[in-house]
Every structure is written in C-alpha cells, then in structure tokens.
PDB file of C-alpha atoms in Angstrom:
ATOM      1  CA  MET Y   1      26.670 -16.522  -3.911  1.00 51.00           C
ATOM      2  CA  MET Y   2      25.310 -13.110  -4.928  1.00 69.00           C
ATOM      3  CA  ASN Y   3      26.190 -10.403  -2.420  1.00 89.00           C
ATOM      4  CA  LEU Y   4      26.228  -6.656  -2.649  1.00 93.00           C
ATOM      5  CA  THR Y   5      29.707  -5.738  -3.919  1.00 95.00           C
ATOM      6  CA  THR Y   6      31.355  -2.459  -4.821  1.00 95.00           C
ATOM      7  CA  ASP Y   7      31.318  -3.520  -8.483  1.00 95.00           C
ATOM      8  CA  LEU Y   8      27.590  -4.245  -8.404  1.00 96.00           C
ATOM      9  CA  LEU Y   9      26.853  -0.968  -6.614  1.00 97.00           C
ATOM     10  CA  ALA Y  10      29.059   0.988  -9.033  1.00 97.00           C
ATOM     11  CA  LYS Y  11      27.221  -0.562 -11.969  1.00 97.00           C
ATOM     12  CA  HIS Y  12      23.857   0.325 -10.396  1.00 96.00           C
ATOM     13  CA  LEU Y  13      25.072   3.910  -9.927  1.00 97.00           C
ATOM     14  CA  ASN Y  14      26.455   4.094 -13.496  1.00 96.00           C
ATOM     15  CA  LEU Y  15      29.878   5.112 -12.215  1.00 96.00           C
ATOM     16  CA  ASP Y  16      32.840   5.197 -14.560  1.00 95.00           C
ATOM     17  CA  ASP Y  17      36.161   3.483 -13.770  1.00 94.00           C
ATOM     18  CA  TRP Y  18      37.724   6.692 -12.408  1.00 95.00           C
ATOM     19  CA  GLN Y  19      34.824   7.235 -10.000  1.00 93.00           C
ATOM     20  CA  VAL Y  20      34.917   3.625  -8.849  1.00 93.00           C
ATOM     21  CA  GLU Y  21      38.652   3.746  -8.202  1.00 94.00           C
ATOM     22  CA  ASN Y  22      38.436   7.028  -6.271  1.00 96.00           C
ATOM     23  CA  GLU Y  23      35.353   6.108  -4.254  1.00 95.00           C
ATOM     24  CA  LYS Y  24      35.913   2.397  -3.609  1.00 95.00           C
ATOM     25  CA  GLU Y  25      36.352   2.859   0.162  1.00 96.00           C
ATOM     26  CA  TYR Y  26      33.271   5.063   0.339  1.00 97.00           C
ATOM     27  CA  LEU Y  27      31.217   2.554  -1.678  1.00 97.00           C
ATOM     28  CA  GLN Y  28      32.296  -0.232   0.680  1.00 97.00           C
ATOM     29  CA  SER Y  29      31.314   1.919   3.648  1.00 96.00           C
ATOM     30  CA  LEU Y  30      27.872   2.408   2.098  1.00 96.00           C
ATOM     31  CA  ILE Y  31      27.545  -1.339   1.578  1.00 97.00           C
ATOM     32  CA  ASN Y  32      28.493  -2.071   5.193  1.00 96.00           C
ATOM     33  CA  THR Y  33      25.999   0.499   6.444  1.00 96.00           C
ATOM     34  CA  THR Y  34      23.288  -0.754   4.111  1.00 96.00           C
ATOM     35  CA  GLU Y  35      23.727  -4.333   5.286  1.00 96.00           C
ATOM     36  CA  LYS Y  36      23.350  -3.305   8.936  1.00 96.00           C
ATOM     37  CA  VAL Y  37      20.280  -1.151   8.212  1.00 96.00           C
ATOM     38  CA  VAL Y  38      18.581  -3.907   6.223  1.00 96.00           C
ATOM     39  CA  GLU Y  39      19.320  -6.518   8.908  1.00 96.00           C
ATOM     40  CA  LYS Y  40      17.779  -4.224  11.508  1.00 95.00           C
ATOM     41  CA  HIS Y  41      14.781  -3.479   9.258  1.00 94.00           C
ATOM     42  CA  ILE Y  42      13.951  -7.139   8.557  1.00 95.00           C
ATOM     43  CA  ASP Y  43      15.127  -8.347  12.001  1.00 95.00           C
ATOM     44  CA  LYS Y  44      17.244 -11.112  10.472  1.00 94.00           C
ATOM     45  CA  GLN Y  45      20.919 -11.559   9.610  1.00 95.00           C
ATOM     46  CA  LEU Y  46      21.709 -11.563   5.895  1.00 94.00           C
ATOM     47  CA  SER Y  47      24.038 -14.499   6.479  1.00 93.00           C
ATOM     48  CA  GLU Y  48      21.084 -16.530   7.831  1.00 94.00           C
ATOM     49  CA  ILE Y  49      19.014 -15.737   4.751  1.00 93.00           C
ATOM     50  CA  ALA Y  50      21.894 -16.591   2.441  1.00 91.00           C
ATOM     51  CA  LYS Y  51      22.420 -19.878   4.284  1.00 91.00           C
ATOM     52  CA  GLU Y  52      18.712 -20.783   4.069  1.00 93.00           C
ATOM     53  CA  GLU Y  53      18.255 -19.815   0.415  1.00 90.00           C
ATOM     54  CA  GLY Y  54      21.749 -20.393  -0.952  1.00 89.00           C
ATOM     55  CA  GLU Y  55      22.213 -16.689  -1.684  1.00 90.00           C
ATOM     56  CA  ILE Y  56      20.704 -13.334  -0.877  1.00 93.00           C
ATOM     57  CA  PRO Y  57      17.386 -13.292  -2.784  1.00 93.00           C
ATOM     58  CA  LYS Y  58      17.221 -10.909  -5.747  1.00 93.00           C
ATOM     59  CA  PRO Y  59      14.427  -8.699  -4.305  1.00 94.00           C
ATOM     60  CA  LEU Y  60      16.413  -8.220  -1.096  1.00 95.00           C
ATOM     61  CA  LEU Y  61      19.606  -7.508  -3.022  1.00 95.00           C
ATOM     62  CA  HIS Y  62      17.746  -4.966  -5.144  1.00 95.00           C
ATOM     63  CA  ALA Y  63      16.375  -3.261  -2.014  1.00 95.00           C
ATOM     64  CA  MET Y  64      19.955  -3.024  -0.746  1.00 96.00           C
ATOM     65  CA  LEU Y  65      21.058  -1.447  -4.032  1.00 96.00           C
ATOM     66  CA  LEU Y  66      18.251   1.110  -3.778  1.00 94.00           C
ATOM     67  CA  LEU Y  67      19.182   2.035  -0.210  1.00 95.00           C
ATOM     68  CA  ALA Y  68      22.928   2.244  -0.892  1.00 96.00           C
ATOM     69  CA  ALA Y  69      22.230   4.379  -3.981  1.00 95.00           C
ATOM     70  CA  SER Y  70      20.055   6.687  -1.877  1.00 92.00           C
ATOM     71  CA  PHE Y  71      22.893   7.062   0.622  1.00 92.00           C
ATOM     72  CA  TYR Y  72      25.312   7.776  -2.236  1.00 93.00           C
ATOM     73  CA  MET Y  73      23.107  10.381  -3.903  1.00 88.00           C
ATOM     74  CA  GLN Y  74      21.991  12.050  -0.655  1.00 82.00           C
ATOM     75  CA  ARG Y  75      25.248  12.434   1.265  1.00 77.00           C
ATOM     76  CA  GLU Y  76      24.019  15.040   3.727  1.00 74.00           C
ATOM     77  CA  SER Y  77      21.336  14.817   6.404  1.00 74.00           C
ATOM     78  CA  ILE Y  78      19.376  17.702   4.911  1.00 73.00           C
ATOM     79  CA  SER Y  79      17.973  18.268   1.468  1.00 69.00           C
ATOM     80  CA  LEU Y  80      17.285  21.476  -0.382  1.00 69.00           C
ATOM     81  CA  SER Y  81      14.572  19.764  -2.378  1.00 73.00           C
ATOM     82  CA  GLN Y  82      11.526  17.848  -1.289  1.00 71.00           C
ATOM     83  CA  LEU Y  83      12.047  14.134  -1.825  1.00 69.00           C
ATOM     84  CA  LYS Y  84       9.334  11.479  -1.827  1.00 70.00           C
ATOM     85  CA  GLU Y  85       9.664   7.729  -1.545  1.00 70.00           C
ATOM     86  CA  ALA Y  86       8.838   5.954  -4.777  1.00 67.00           C
ATOM     87  CA  PRO Y  87       5.996   3.453  -4.375  1.00 62.00           C
ATOM     88  CA  LEU Y  88       6.815  -0.269  -4.466  1.00 65.00           C
ATOM     89  CA  ASN Y  89      10.487   0.339  -3.889  1.00 82.00           C
ATOM     90  CA  TYR Y  90      12.769  -0.262  -0.888  1.00 82.00           C
ATOM     91  CA  THR Y  91      10.072  -0.590   1.780  1.00 84.00           C
ATOM     92  CA  TYR Y  92       7.925  -2.857  -0.355  1.00 82.00           C
ATOM     93  CA  LEU Y  93      10.850  -5.122  -1.247  1.00 83.00           C
ATOM     94  CA  LEU Y  94      11.829  -5.474   2.422  1.00 86.00           C
ATOM     95  CA  SER Y  95       8.226  -6.215   3.405  1.00 86.00           C
ATOM     96  CA  LEU Y  96       8.652  -9.514   1.548  1.00 81.00           C
ATOM     97  CA  TYR Y  97      11.040 -10.589   4.337  1.00 82.00           C
TER      98      TYR Y  97
END
C-alpha cells in the first residue's frame, strides 16, 4: 500500500542523506500533521479511502506531498514575501475527494 513516508517526502523535497537523517523526526511530524489536515479537509479518514481503494490514490498522495512540502519550506507563520497558491494544485487535487 502506498502511504506518505519520510523517504517519499524526502525524495519530493530533494533532500540529501544527511538532511534526511537529521530531520527524520521533523519530516514524520509534518506527515502526521498533513494526514490530519487532509482528513479534515476531505471529511474522510485516509484509512477508509485506503481500505476502499486498496491504497491511497495517487492524486491524494500527491496533494499530501504538496502540503507537507509547503509546511517544510514555510516553517514560520509569517512570510516576508508574498506567496500565491499555484492553480490546479493542492486544493484542486483534494476537490476530487
């Protein structure tokens, strides 16, 4: 079954082995947070979806990667630059569920 793992997230973030080793706990924390946020957003447990479909569907998994990567890159609650949501990204992927 395909789930969001620290290895998959690290690959998505293009992290090297040193970064992965030193941030493994933080990456897992981001994954846990991402899973809860996505479940709240789609109003359904990921375990239910995985049970129904045999795994977490690729579009949903990709949305989770995008959100976790956003959390990783934007670690503070404020930004010194103006950020905009990319069209047909996280929100669009979740709208499929």
